[in-house]
Amino acid sequence: MISLRFFTLAVGFVLDLCLGDPRTLPHPVVWIGRSIGLGEKILRPLFPKSDTGQYRAGYVLVVIVCLGTLIATVAVLAVLSFLNPILRTLAEAFICYQMLATKCLADAAGKVLVALKSGDLVAARAAVGEIVGRDTASMSTADITRATVETVAENTSDGVIAPLFYFAVGDAPLAVLYKAINTMDSMIGYKNDRYRHFGRAAAILDDYANFLPARITGVLMIPAAFLTGLDWRGAKRIYIRDRRNHTSPNAGHPEAACAGALGVQLGGASSYAGEVVVKPTLGDPARALGPDDIVSACRLLYATALLAFLACGLGLAAL
C-alpha cells in the first residue's frame, strides 16, 4: 500500500510539473469553492447577526465542508476500488496532480515577470492582481515584484508542500481535506467587516493545518537555495532570525527563508481594500527588489518542491 501511495504521489507530482492546471479539466477546488459560497448564502441568515452568531454560522460551514469533502472523496474512491482497483489508483494519482500547484504558481508569477520586463505596468498590475488579495491599482514595479515574490514563497507551502505532505500521510482523502480547509481560508478567512467573525473558524483551522508544512517548507528552502545557487547561508540566517516576523503564524517561515536566499527584504506596507497595513519586515534591505528576483523565487519553488517530494518518498520507504 505504501509503495502504491508513492507511485500515485510520483505520477501526480510529475503531471503537475509537466501540465500545470489545464482549465479544461474539472477541478475539485472549483466544486469545493462553490459549496463554500452556497453554504455561506444558506447559513448566514439562519444564525443571529451578532458576532457570536456569525462565528457559529462560520463554524458550522467549516464542519459541513470538511466532513462533506472527506466523505465524498472516500466514497468515490471506494466505488472505484470496488469496480476496479486500477481505477482507484488512477483516480488517486489524478487527485494528487490536481491538489498540487507548482507549475501553475510559477506560470502565474511568470506572467507578472513578462509584463514587467516589457515595461507594461498596467498588465503587470492586472497579472499580480490574479494571485494576491491586496490593492494593485497604484503599485510600483517594486511593489509588484515584492508581492509576487511573497506570494510564490508563501504558496510554495500552501500550494505544494502541504498537499504533498498530507497526501504522503493520509493519501488522497487527507490531501483533498487540506485543500478544502485552505480554500475556505482563501475565500472567507479575512479580517474585514464581512468575514471577521464568520471566517474566523476557517482561518484558525487553516493555521493549524499549515503549522507543520510551513515549517517544513522554511527548512527545505535552505538546501534548495544551495541547489539553485542562491544564498543558502543567508536563507538559514534570516529564517532563524525572522521566521516569526509576520502577522500569520505560518507565512513567515517560507517568506523569511526566501528573503534570505534572495538577499532582499520582504514585508512592509501593503494596501488591502483601501487600508494600508504595515507588516513586519523579513530579511535585510541589502538591495532593491528587481524583476529577476521573481525568477529566483520560482527556482527556489521548484527546488523546494523536488526536495519535499524526495523527502516524502524516503519517509514512505522508511515505513
Short mmCIF file of the C-alpha atoms (twelve columns), coordinates in Angstrom:
data_MODEL
# 
_entry.id   MODEL 
# 
loop_
_atom_site.group_PDB 
_atom_site.id 
_atom_site.type_symbol 
_atom_site.label_atom_id 
_atom_site.label_alt_id 
_atom_site.label_comp_id 
_atom_site.label_asym_id 
_atom_site.label_seq_id 
_atom_site.Cartn_x 
_atom_site.Cartn_y 
_atom_site.Cartn_z 
_atom_site.pdbx_PDB_model_num 
ATOM 1   C CA . MET A 1   0.000   0.000  0.000   1 
ATOM 2   C CA . ILE A 2   2.875   2.374  0.816   1 
ATOM 3   C CA . SER A 3   4.598   1.588  -2.488  1 
ATOM 4   C CA . LEU A 4   1.310   2.239  -4.281  1 
ATOM 5   C CA . ARG A 5   0.927   5.552  -2.458  1 
ATOM 6   C CA . PHE A 6   4.404   6.606  -3.557  1 
ATOM 7   C CA . PHE A 7   3.552   5.611  -7.133  1 
ATOM 8   C CA . THR A 8   0.418   7.750  -7.159  1 
ATOM 9   C CA . LEU A 9   2.332   10.577 -5.481  1 
ATOM 10  C CA . ALA A 10  5.076   10.374 -8.117  1 
ATOM 11  C CA . VAL A 11  2.607   10.331 -11.016 1 
ATOM 12  C CA . GLY A 12  0.696   13.289 -9.593  1 
ATOM 13  C CA . PHE A 13  3.883   15.238 -8.930  1 
ATOM 14  C CA . VAL A 14  5.246   14.709 -12.447 1 
ATOM 15  C CA . LEU A 15  1.900   15.556 -14.063 1 
ATOM 16  C CA . ASP A 16  1.789   18.796 -12.114 1 
ATOM 17  C CA . LEU A 17  5.313   19.737 -13.201 1 
ATOM 18  C CA . CYS A 18  4.572   18.932 -16.842 1 
ATOM 19  C CA . LEU A 19  0.970   20.046 -17.316 1 
ATOM 20  C CA . GLY A 20  0.189   22.559 -14.634 1 
ATOM 21  C CA . ASP A 21  -3.510  23.281 -14.252 1 
ATOM 22  C CA . PRO A 22  -5.381  22.885 -17.574 1 
ATOM 23  C CA . ARG A 23  -8.551  24.947 -17.297 1 
ATOM 24  C CA . THR A 24  -10.441 22.484 -19.486 1 
ATOM 25  C CA . LEU A 25  -10.357 19.779 -16.805 1 
ATOM 26  C CA . PRO A 26  -12.890 19.654 -13.950 1 
ATOM 27  C CA . HIS A 27  -11.175 20.679 -10.735 1 
ATOM 28  C CA . PRO A 28  -12.231 19.586 -7.206  1 
ATOM 29  C CA . VAL A 29  -11.295 23.004 -5.815  1 
ATOM 30  C CA . VAL A 30  -13.928 24.625 -8.058  1 
ATOM 31  C CA . TRP A 31  -16.578 22.345 -6.602  1 
ATOM 32  C CA . ILE A 32  -15.303 22.991 -3.074  1 
ATOM 33  C CA . GLY A 33  -15.400 26.740 -3.724  1 
ATOM 34  C CA . ARG A 34  -18.966 26.579 -4.996  1 
ATOM 35  C CA . SER A 35  -20.067 24.603 -1.928  1 
ATOM 36  C CA . ILE A 36  -18.447 27.209 0.338   1 
ATOM 37  C CA . GLY A 37  -20.234 30.037 -1.477  1 
ATOM 38  C CA . LEU A 38  -23.563 28.217 -1.338  1 
ATOM 39  C CA . GLY A 39  -23.070 27.337 2.317   1 
ATOM 40  C CA . GLU A 40  -22.416 30.969 3.198   1 
ATOM 41  C CA . LYS A 41  -25.633 32.086 1.489   1 
ATOM 42  C CA . ILE A 42  -27.681 29.453 3.325   1 
ATOM 43  C CA . LEU A 43  -26.101 29.633 6.791   1 
ATOM 44  C CA . ARG A 44  -25.688 33.361 7.360   1 
ATOM 45  C CA . PRO A 45  -29.444 34.115 7.542   1 
ATOM 46  C CA . LEU A 46  -30.071 31.088 9.808   1 
ATOM 47  C CA . PHE A 47  -27.940 32.495 12.644  1 
ATOM 48  C CA . PRO A 48  -28.180 35.777 14.575  1 
ATOM 49  C CA . LYS A 49  -26.389 38.751 13.030  1 
ATOM 50  C CA . SER A 50  -24.363 39.193 16.216  1 
ATOM 51  C CA . ASP A 51  -20.632 38.494 16.284  1 
ATOM 52  C CA . THR A 52  -21.198 35.225 18.155  1 
ATOM 53  C CA . GLY A 53  -23.990 34.174 15.825  1 
ATOM 54  C CA . GLN A 54  -21.908 34.754 12.718  1 
ATOM 55  C CA . TYR A 55  -18.954 32.920 14.239  1 
ATOM 56  C CA . ARG A 56  -21.219 29.933 14.892  1 
ATOM 57  C CA . ALA A 57  -22.514 30.080 11.311  1 
ATOM 58  C CA . GLY A 58  -18.947 30.027 10.003  1 
ATOM 59  C CA . TYR A 59  -18.064 27.206 12.363  1 
ATOM 60  C CA . VAL A 60  -20.973 25.112 11.064  1 
ATOM 61  C CA . LEU A 61  -19.855 25.825 7.485   1 
ATOM 62  C CA . VAL A 62  -16.348 24.582 8.302   1 
ATOM 63  C CA . VAL A 63  -17.705 21.346 9.769   1 
ATOM 64  C CA . ILE A 64  -20.050 20.730 6.825   1 
ATOM 65  C CA . VAL A 65  -17.421 21.452 4.155   1 
ATOM 66  C CA . CYS A 66  -14.738 19.348 5.869   1 
ATOM 67  C CA . LEU A 67  -16.981 16.366 6.512   1 
ATOM 68  C CA . GLY A 68  -18.631 16.619 3.099   1 
ATOM 69  C CA . THR A 69  -15.300 16.789 1.278   1 
ATOM 70  C CA . LEU A 70  -13.838 13.896 3.221   1 
ATOM 71  C CA . ILE A 71  -16.899 11.657 2.879   1 
ATOM 72  C CA . ALA A 72  -17.288 12.423 -0.837  1 
ATOM 73  C CA . THR A 73  -13.635 11.636 -1.574  1 
ATOM 74  C CA . VAL A 74  -13.668 8.390  0.396   1 
ATOM 75  C CA . ALA A 75  -16.951 7.341  -1.214  1 
ATOM 76  C CA . VAL A 76  -15.749 7.987  -4.770  1 
ATOM 77  C CA . LEU A 77  -12.523 6.083  -4.178  1 
ATOM 78  C CA . ALA A 78  -14.417 3.206  -2.549  1 
ATOM 79  C CA . VAL A 79  -16.721 2.886  -5.548  1 
ATOM 80  C CA . LEU A 80  -13.790 2.958  -7.962  1 
ATOM 81  C CA . SER A 81  -11.944 0.380  -5.872  1 
ATOM 82  C CA . PHE A 82  -14.995 -1.880 -5.993  1 
ATOM 83  C CA . LEU A 83  -15.238 -1.547 -9.769  1 
ATOM 84  C CA . ASN A 84  -11.516 -1.998 -10.402 1 
ATOM 85  C CA . PRO A 85  -8.528  -1.248 -8.112  1 
ATOM 86  C CA . ILE A 86  -6.675  0.213  -11.093 1 
ATOM 87  C CA . LEU A 87  -9.379  2.865  -11.462 1 
ATOM 88  C CA . ARG A 88  -8.858  3.879  -7.835  1 
ATOM 89  C CA . THR A 89  -5.100  4.129  -8.349  1 
ATOM 90  C CA . LEU A 90  -5.537  6.292  -11.432 1 
ATOM 91  C CA . ALA A 91  -8.049  8.483  -9.608  1 
ATOM 92  C CA . GLU A 92  -5.696  8.968  -6.668  1 
ATOM 93  C CA . ALA A 93  -2.852  9.967  -8.993  1 
ATOM 94  C CA . PHE A 94  -5.169  12.429 -10.750 1 
ATOM 95  C CA . ILE A 95  -6.329  13.873 -7.417  1 
ATOM 96  C CA . CYS A 96  -2.719  14.286 -6.295  1 
ATOM 97  C CA . TYR A 97  -1.967  16.088 -9.557  1 
ATOM 98  C CA . GLN A 98  -4.891  18.463 -9.073  1 
ATOM 99  C CA . MET A 99  -4.027  19.193 -5.445  1 
ATOM 100 C CA . LEU A 100 -0.557  20.482 -6.421  1 
ATOM 101 C CA . ALA A 101 0.125   23.905 -7.920  1 
ATOM 102 C CA . THR A 102 3.848   24.045 -8.668  1 
ATOM 103 C CA . LYS A 103 3.717   24.875 -12.368 1 
ATOM 104 C CA . CYS A 104 0.532   26.891 -12.008 1 
ATOM 105 C CA . LEU A 105 2.189   29.126 -9.390  1 
ATOM 106 C CA . ALA A 106 5.349   29.535 -11.458 1 
ATOM 107 C CA . ASP A 107 3.303   30.314 -14.586 1 
ATOM 108 C CA . ALA A 108 1.299   32.975 -12.742 1 
ATOM 109 C CA . ALA A 109 4.494   34.579 -11.474 1 
ATOM 110 C CA . GLY A 110 5.958   34.323 -14.968 1 
ATOM 111 C CA . LYS A 111 3.010   36.254 -16.356 1 
ATOM 112 C CA . VAL A 112 3.838   39.106 -13.995 1 
ATOM 113 C CA . LEU A 113 7.504   38.907 -14.973 1 
ATOM 114 C CA . VAL A 114 6.792   39.139 -18.703 1 
ATOM 115 C CA . ALA A 115 4.680   42.267 -18.170 1 
ATOM 116 C CA . LEU A 116 7.367   43.885 -16.012 1 
ATOM 117 C CA . LYS A 117 10.119  43.052 -18.493 1 
ATOM 118 C CA . SER A 118 8.102   44.638 -21.305 1 
ATOM 119 C CA . GLY A 119 7.516   47.752 -19.222 1 
ATOM 120 C CA . ASP A 120 3.739   47.297 -19.227 1 
ATOM 121 C CA . LEU A 121 2.886   48.322 -15.666 1 
ATOM 122 C CA . VAL A 122 -0.875  48.088 -16.281 1 
ATOM 123 C CA . ALA A 123 -0.592  44.471 -17.427 1 
ATOM 124 C CA . ALA A 124 1.755   43.694 -14.534 1 
ATOM 125 C CA . ARG A 125 -0.752  45.091 -12.033 1 
ATOM 126 C CA . ALA A 126 -3.523  43.033 -13.627 1 
ATOM 127 C CA . ALA A 127 -1.370  39.889 -13.534 1 
ATOM 128 C CA . VAL A 128 -0.327  40.284 -9.910  1 
ATOM 129 C CA . GLY A 129 -3.951  41.030 -9.030  1 
ATOM 130 C CA . GLU A 130 -4.784  37.467 -10.050 1 
ATOM 131 C CA . ILE A 131 -2.545  35.983 -7.334  1 
ATOM 132 C CA . VAL A 132 -2.713  38.464 -4.429  1 
ATOM 133 C CA . GLY A 133 -5.518  39.928 -2.351  1 
ATOM 134 C CA . ARG A 134 -4.011  43.404 -1.944  1 
ATOM 135 C CA . ASP A 135 -4.842  46.554 -3.887  1 
ATOM 136 C CA . THR A 136 -2.882  46.767 -7.131  1 
ATOM 137 C CA . ALA A 137 -4.096  49.972 -8.830  1 
ATOM 138 C CA . SER A 138 -1.218  52.150 -7.627  1 
ATOM 139 C CA . MET A 139 1.505   49.524 -7.290  1 
ATOM 140 C CA . SER A 140 5.010   50.418 -8.436  1 
ATOM 141 C CA . THR A 141 7.378   47.955 -10.101 1 
ATOM 142 C CA . ALA A 142 9.000   47.286 -6.715  1 
ATOM 143 C CA . ASP A 143 5.601   46.719 -5.068  1 
ATOM 144 C CA . ILE A 144 4.551   44.294 -7.801  1 
ATOM 145 C CA . THR A 145 7.821   42.395 -7.557  1 
ATOM 146 C CA . ARG A 146 7.622   42.145 -3.766  1 
ATOM 147 C CA . ALA A 147 4.014   40.974 -3.859  1 
ATOM 148 C CA . THR A 148 4.866   38.305 -6.430  1 
ATOM 149 C CA . VAL A 149 7.905   37.023 -4.545  1 
ATOM 150 C CA . GLU A 150 5.968   36.920 -1.272  1 
ATOM 151 C CA . THR A 151 3.115   35.025 -2.944  1 
ATOM 152 C CA . VAL A 152 5.465   32.492 -4.538  1 
ATOM 153 C CA . ALA A 153 7.209   31.957 -1.193  1 
ATOM 154 C CA . GLU A 154 4.010   31.566 0.849   1 
ATOM 155 C CA . ASN A 155 2.271   29.396 -1.721  1 
ATOM 156 C CA . THR A 156 5.272   27.113 -2.003  1 
ATOM 157 C CA . SER A 157 3.993   25.915 1.356   1 
ATOM 158 C CA . ASP A 158 0.220   26.210 0.834   1 
ATOM 159 C CA . GLY A 159 0.062   25.083 -2.784  1 
ATOM 160 C CA . VAL A 160 2.823   22.482 -2.987  1 
ATOM 161 C CA . ILE A 161 4.484   21.262 0.203   1 
ATOM 162 C CA . ALA A 162 1.311   20.988 2.289   1 
ATOM 163 C CA . PRO A 163 -0.624  18.890 -0.297  1 
ATOM 164 C CA . LEU A 164 2.450   16.665 -0.790  1 
ATOM 165 C CA . PHE A 165 2.769   16.232 2.962   1 
ATOM 166 C CA . TYR A 166 -0.884  15.373 3.526   1 
ATOM 167 C CA . PHE A 167 -1.018  13.031 0.542   1 
ATOM 168 C CA . ALA A 168 2.018   11.149 1.868   1 
ATOM 169 C CA . VAL A 169 0.479   10.959 5.354   1 
ATOM 170 C CA . GLY A 170 -3.137  10.149 4.532   1 
ATOM 171 C CA . ASP A 171 -3.476  9.592  0.786   1 
ATOM 172 C CA . ALA A 172 -5.969  11.425 -1.441  1 
ATOM 173 C CA . PRO A 173 -8.743  11.965 1.176   1 
ATOM 174 C CA . LEU A 174 -6.427  13.868 3.539   1 
ATOM 175 C CA . ALA A 175 -4.927  15.914 0.685   1 
ATOM 176 C CA . VAL A 176 -8.398  16.927 -0.526  1 
ATOM 177 C CA . LEU A 177 -9.451  17.737 3.038   1 
ATOM 178 C CA . TYR A 178 -6.434  20.025 3.376   1 
ATOM 179 C CA . LYS A 179 -7.320  21.713 0.097   1 
ATOM 180 C CA . ALA A 180 -10.857 22.302 1.346   1 
ATOM 181 C CA . ILE A 181 -9.514  23.926 4.520   1 
ATOM 182 C CA . ASN A 182 -7.092  26.090 2.552   1 
ATOM 183 C CA . THR A 183 -9.814  27.099 0.074   1 
ATOM 184 C CA . MET A 184 -12.128 28.148 2.886   1 
ATOM 185 C CA . ASP A 185 -9.393  30.326 4.341   1 
ATOM 186 C CA . SER A 186 -8.712  31.933 0.952   1 
ATOM 187 C CA . MET A 187 -12.419 32.674 0.462   1 
ATOM 188 C CA . ILE A 188 -13.666 33.664 3.918   1 
ATOM 189 C CA . GLY A 189 -10.640 33.826 6.212   1 
ATOM 190 C CA . TYR A 190 -10.305 37.619 6.065   1 
ATOM 191 C CA . LYS A 191 -10.183 40.107 8.944   1 
ATOM 192 C CA . ASN A 192 -12.526 42.582 7.287   1 
ATOM 193 C CA . ASP A 193 -16.023 43.605 8.346   1 
ATOM 194 C CA . ARG A 194 -17.715 40.884 6.307   1 
ATOM 195 C CA . TYR A 195 -15.631 37.897 7.413   1 
ATOM 196 C CA . ARG A 196 -14.014 38.903 10.709  1 
ATOM 197 C CA . HIS A 197 -16.353 36.624 12.665  1 
ATOM 198 C CA . PHE A 198 -17.889 34.386 10.009  1 
ATOM 199 C CA . GLY A 199 -14.484 33.339 8.687   1 
ATOM 200 C CA . ARG A 200 -12.631 33.094 11.993  1 
ATOM 201 C CA . ALA A 201 -13.112 29.323 12.401  1 
ATOM 202 C CA . ALA A 202 -11.835 28.715 8.855   1 
ATOM 203 C CA . ALA A 203 -8.777  30.910 9.446   1 
ATOM 204 C CA . ILE A 204 -7.920  29.193 12.727  1 
ATOM 205 C CA . LEU A 205 -8.269  25.722 11.212  1 
ATOM 206 C CA . ASP A 206 -6.065  26.745 8.270   1 
ATOM 207 C CA . ASP A 207 -3.396  27.959 10.702  1 
ATOM 208 C CA . TYR A 208 -3.368  24.550 12.374  1 
ATOM 209 C CA . ALA A 209 -3.372  22.665 9.065   1 
ATOM 210 C CA . ASN A 210 -0.369  24.642 7.805   1 
ATOM 211 C CA . PHE A 211 1.633   24.554 11.025  1 
ATOM 212 C CA . LEU A 212 3.912   21.653 10.055  1 
ATOM 213 C CA . PRO A 213 4.033   22.217 6.270   1 
ATOM 214 C CA . ALA A 214 5.090   25.854 6.671   1 
ATOM 215 C CA . ARG A 215 7.973   24.915 8.916   1 
ATOM 216 C CA . ILE A 216 8.984   22.039 6.661   1 
ATOM 217 C CA . THR A 217 8.960   24.476 3.726   1 
ATOM 218 C CA . GLY A 218 11.125  27.020 5.513   1 
ATOM 219 C CA . VAL A 219 13.708  24.399 6.440   1 
ATOM 220 C CA . LEU A 220 13.738  22.808 2.965   1 
ATOM 221 C CA . MET A 221 14.275  26.185 1.328   1 
ATOM 222 C CA . ILE A 222 17.754  26.313 2.854   1 
ATOM 223 C CA . PRO A 223 19.181  23.307 0.943   1 
ATOM 224 C CA . ALA A 224 17.010  24.326 -2.018  1 
ATOM 225 C CA . ALA A 225 18.828  27.675 -2.056  1 
ATOM 226 C CA . PHE A 226 22.136  25.802 -2.149  1 
ATOM 227 C CA . LEU A 227 20.966  23.639 -5.063  1 
ATOM 228 C CA . THR A 228 19.846  26.656 -7.080  1 
ATOM 229 C CA . GLY A 229 22.949  28.747 -6.483  1 
ATOM 230 C CA . LEU A 230 21.221  31.198 -4.143  1 
ATOM 231 C CA . ASP A 231 22.458  32.321 -0.727  1 
ATOM 232 C CA . TRP A 232 21.769  29.281 1.441   1 
ATOM 233 C CA . ARG A 233 23.678  30.755 4.386   1 
ATOM 234 C CA . GLY A 234 21.540  33.859 4.157   1 
ATOM 235 C CA . ALA A 235 18.421  31.697 3.941   1 
ATOM 236 C CA . LYS A 236 19.431  29.894 7.127   1 
ATOM 237 C CA . ARG A 237 20.356  33.096 8.996   1 
ATOM 238 C CA . ILE A 238 17.227  35.033 8.060   1 
ATOM 239 C CA . TYR A 239 14.989  32.014 8.603   1 
ATOM 240 C CA . ILE A 240 16.242  31.606 12.165  1 
ATOM 241 C CA . ARG A 241 16.067  35.340 12.860  1 
ATOM 242 C CA . ASP A 242 12.871  36.482 11.101  1 
ATOM 243 C CA . ARG A 243 10.566  33.482 10.721  1 
ATOM 244 C CA . ARG A 244 8.247   34.852 13.419  1 
ATOM 245 C CA . ASN A 245 8.156   38.385 11.939  1 
ATOM 246 C CA . HIS A 246 4.760   38.006 10.334  1 
ATOM 247 C CA . THR A 247 1.132   38.581 11.199  1 
ATOM 248 C CA . SER A 248 0.498   34.957 10.178  1 
ATOM 249 C CA . PRO A 249 1.859   32.175 12.416  1 
ATOM 250 C CA . ASN A 250 2.954   30.240 9.321   1 
ATOM 251 C CA . ALA A 251 3.666   32.502 6.324   1 
ATOM 252 C CA . GLY A 252 6.783   33.964 7.923   1 
ATOM 253 C CA . HIS A 253 8.637   30.656 7.692   1 
ATOM 254 C CA . PRO A 254 8.811   30.305 3.899   1 
ATOM 255 C CA . GLU A 255 8.951   34.071 3.340   1 
ATOM 256 C CA . ALA A 256 11.887  34.531 5.725   1 
ATOM 257 C CA . ALA A 257 13.862  31.714 4.113   1 
ATOM 258 C CA . CYS A 258 13.088  33.092 0.647   1 
ATOM 259 C CA . ALA A 259 14.117  36.635 1.643   1 
ATOM 260 C CA . GLY A 260 17.417  35.333 2.976   1 
ATOM 261 C CA . ALA A 261 18.061  33.197 -0.091  1 
ATOM 262 C CA . LEU A 262 17.464  36.154 -2.426  1 
ATOM 263 C CA . GLY A 263 19.242  38.682 -0.206  1 
ATOM 264 C CA . VAL A 264 16.281  41.070 -0.133  1 
ATOM 265 C CA . GLN A 265 13.744  42.400 2.325   1 
ATOM 266 C CA . LEU A 266 10.087  41.321 2.199   1 
ATOM 267 C CA . GLY A 267 7.110   42.558 4.185   1 
ATOM 268 C CA . GLY A 268 6.368   46.199 4.962   1 
ATOM 269 C CA . ALA A 269 3.408   48.304 3.852   1 
ATOM 270 C CA . SER A 270 0.655   46.951 1.602   1 
ATOM 271 C CA . SER A 271 -2.850  48.179 0.833   1 
ATOM 272 C CA . TYR A 272 -5.913  45.969 1.373   1 
ATOM 273 C CA . ALA A 273 -9.370  47.271 0.446   1 
ATOM 274 C CA . GLY A 274 -8.141  50.857 0.671   1 
ATOM 275 C CA . GLU A 275 -6.470  50.375 4.063   1 
ATOM 276 C CA . VAL A 276 -2.681  50.430 4.374   1 
ATOM 277 C CA . VAL A 277 -1.395  47.581 6.525   1 
ATOM 278 C CA . VAL A 278 2.221   47.679 7.703   1 
ATOM 279 C CA . LYS A 279 3.592   44.198 8.285   1 
ATOM 280 C CA . PRO A 280 6.903   43.336 9.972   1 
ATOM 281 C CA . THR A 281 9.840   43.018 7.613   1 
ATOM 282 C CA . LEU A 282 11.767  39.840 6.819   1 
ATOM 283 C CA . GLY A 283 15.343  39.914 5.567   1 
ATOM 284 C CA . ASP A 284 17.847  42.728 5.167   1 
ATOM 285 C CA . PRO A 285 17.458  45.643 2.718   1 
ATOM 286 C CA . ALA A 286 20.832  44.921 1.148   1 
ATOM 287 C CA . ARG A 287 19.494  45.820 -2.294  1 
ATOM 288 C CA . ALA A 288 16.273  46.731 -4.030  1 
ATOM 289 C CA . LEU A 289 13.979  44.061 -5.372  1 
ATOM 290 C CA . GLY A 290 14.014  43.586 -9.149  1 
ATOM 291 C CA . PRO A 291 12.050  41.502 -11.656 1 
ATOM 292 C CA . ASP A 292 14.843  38.901 -11.757 1 
ATOM 293 C CA . ASP A 293 14.011  38.078 -8.129  1 
ATOM 294 C CA . ILE A 294 10.766  36.552 -9.419  1 
ATOM 295 C CA . VAL A 295 12.868  34.127 -11.464 1 
ATOM 296 C CA . SER A 296 14.951  33.263 -8.388  1 
ATOM 297 C CA . ALA A 297 11.829  32.746 -6.266  1 
ATOM 298 C CA . CYS A 298 10.445  30.335 -8.876  1 
ATOM 299 C CA . ARG A 299 13.747  28.419 -8.978  1 
ATOM 300 C CA . LEU A 300 13.525  28.138 -5.206  1 
ATOM 301 C CA . LEU A 301 9.920   26.944 -5.564  1 
ATOM 302 C CA . TYR A 302 10.857  24.091 -7.909  1 
ATOM 303 C CA . ALA A 303 13.876  23.008 -5.874  1 
ATOM 304 C CA . THR A 304 11.891  23.026 -2.621  1 
ATOM 305 C CA . ALA A 305 9.094   21.016 -4.261  1 
ATOM 306 C CA . LEU A 306 11.597  18.427 -5.503  1 
ATOM 307 C CA . LEU A 307 13.212  18.094 -2.076  1 
ATOM 308 C CA . ALA A 308 9.792   17.714 -0.445  1 
ATOM 309 C CA . PHE A 309 8.839   15.021 -2.948  1 
ATOM 310 C CA . LEU A 310 12.057  13.126 -2.265  1 
ATOM 311 C CA . ALA A 311 11.535  13.503 1.480   1 
ATOM 312 C CA . CYS A 312 8.024   12.060 1.160   1 
ATOM 313 C CA . GLY A 313 9.432   9.153  -0.846  1 
ATOM 314 C CA . LEU A 314 12.124  8.466  1.763   1 
ATOM 315 C CA . GLY A 315 9.549   8.691  4.538   1 
ATOM 316 C CA . LEU A 316 7.258   6.186  2.856   1 
ATOM 317 C CA . ALA A 317 10.232  3.904  2.125   1 
ATOM 318 C CA . ALA A 318 11.257  4.038  5.785   1 
ATOM 319 C CA . LEU A 319 7.773   2.940  6.806   1 
# 
